[in-house]
């Protein structure tokens, strides 16, 4: 019964999502490399922004899902919320890693150095370390409600770093560029409209990718649960 | 100031990272499905 549900989850909806994600990514790549004008001062290297910002958005969104799912798990004690938190944390770490890789690649030709210990960069690294610790906690401790509870607490505490990351460039003088999409001038006022549109398509593609990856990770966790359940049944029957 | 090499490197890391992650997810799913099928087969044999 459970197995049937797991297989049903990966049916037609998933293939529509695969196609939609593929088409949006294709549109994003065409916009990044063919449509959007080259920025005057930075040159072609500025195009990294169209990967870097969506990767950051996706990781923040993923950690927000961890935060909400963790609260709901502690409140309702339902395994479903623990599955969502675990799945989302892994995706968040992958994309936070891409942020920490693409940022220095942009910084080297622009700042002349790969890394500076400013507030934005350091707080992003701390965020990454917190969620790596979250995944290690889950991997190193035995499955059960205590593991889920500890992980939920860490998932909630880790998310509190994200507002700090967002406002760090406003609170301190940092090397990192000031926000241009949501700025004091208004939404997207600090950007060329074609750049804003390209960034929007790229953000859409990365968001669709998140849901696609989440579907796969949730299915994986449910398969693991089903295997554990059958193993227990087999043990008790023999 | 072209820096196409840096742009290419960033692009390669992003796509490489995504493709590798999707590949490992698919592999893990395949292994779990295999384990589940074997387990069901073993339980089926025992109950017969």
Coordinates of C-alpha atoms in Angstrom, one line a residue, chain A residues 3 25 29 33 42 44-45 47-48 51 90-91 94 98 101-102 105 108-109 213 216-217 219-220 223-224 226-227 230 234, chain B residues 1-4 6-7 9-11 13-15 17-18 21-22 24-26 28-29 32-33 35-36 39-40 42-43 46:
Chain A
X3 CA 4.9 1.3 -1.9
X25 CA 16.5 26.6 -17.5
X29 CA 20.6 30.2 -20.2
X33 CA 24.3 34.4 -22.6
X42 CA 32.5 44.5 -14.6
X44 CA 31.0 39.5 -18.8
X45 CA 32.0 38.3 -15.3
X47 CA 26.8 37.3 -15.6
X48 CA 27.9 35.0 -12.7
X51 CA 23.7 31.9 -11.0
X90 CA 20.4 18.7 2.0
X91 CA 19.3 20.8 -1.0
X94 CA 24.2 21.9 -2.0
X98 CA 27.5 26.8 -5.0
X101 CA 32.1 28.7 -4.9
X102 CA 30.6 31.2 -7.4
X105 CA 35.1 33.2 -8.6
X108 CA 38.9 37.3 -7.8
X109 CA 38.9 39.5 -10.9
X213 CA 14.8 17.8 -6.2
X216 CA 13.0 13.0 -5.3
X217 CA 14.4 13.4 -1.8
X219 CA 10.4 9.8 -2.2
X220 CA 13.9 8.5 -1.1
X223 CA 11.4 4.4 0.5
X224 CA 13.9 4.2 3.5
X226 CA 9.2 1.4 4.0
X227 CA 12.4 -0.7 4.0
X230 CA 9.5 -4.3 6.3
X234 CA 10.4 -9.6 9.1
Chain B
X1 CA 38.3 43.1 -18.9
X2 CA 36.9 39.9 -20.3
X3 CA 37.5 37.2 -17.7
X4 CA 35.6 34.6 -19.7
X6 CA 36.1 32.9 -14.6
X7 CA 32.6 33.0 -16.1
X9 CA 34.5 28.2 -14.3
X10 CA 31.5 29.5 -12.4
X11 CA 29.1 28.1 -15.0
X13 CA 30.7 24.5 -11.1
X14 CA 27.0 25.3 -11.0
X15 CA 26.1 22.8 -13.8
X17 CA 27.2 20.5 -9.1
X18 CA 23.5 20.2 -10.2
X21 CA 23.6 15.9 -7.3
X22 CA 20.7 14.7 -9.6
X24 CA 23.5 10.7 -7.0
X25 CA 19.8 11.1 -6.1
X26 CA 18.8 8.8 -9.0
X28 CA 20.3 6.3 -4.3
X29 CA 16.7 5.9 -5.4
X32 CA 16.6 1.7 -2.4
X33 CA 14.1 0.4 -4.9
X35 CA 16.6 -3.2 -1.6
X36 CA 12.8 -2.9 -1.3
X39 CA 13.1 -7.5 0.9
X40 CA 9.6 -8.1 -0.4
X42 CA 12.4 -12.6 0.9
X43 CA 9.2 -11.9 2.9
X46 CA 9.1 -16.9 4.0

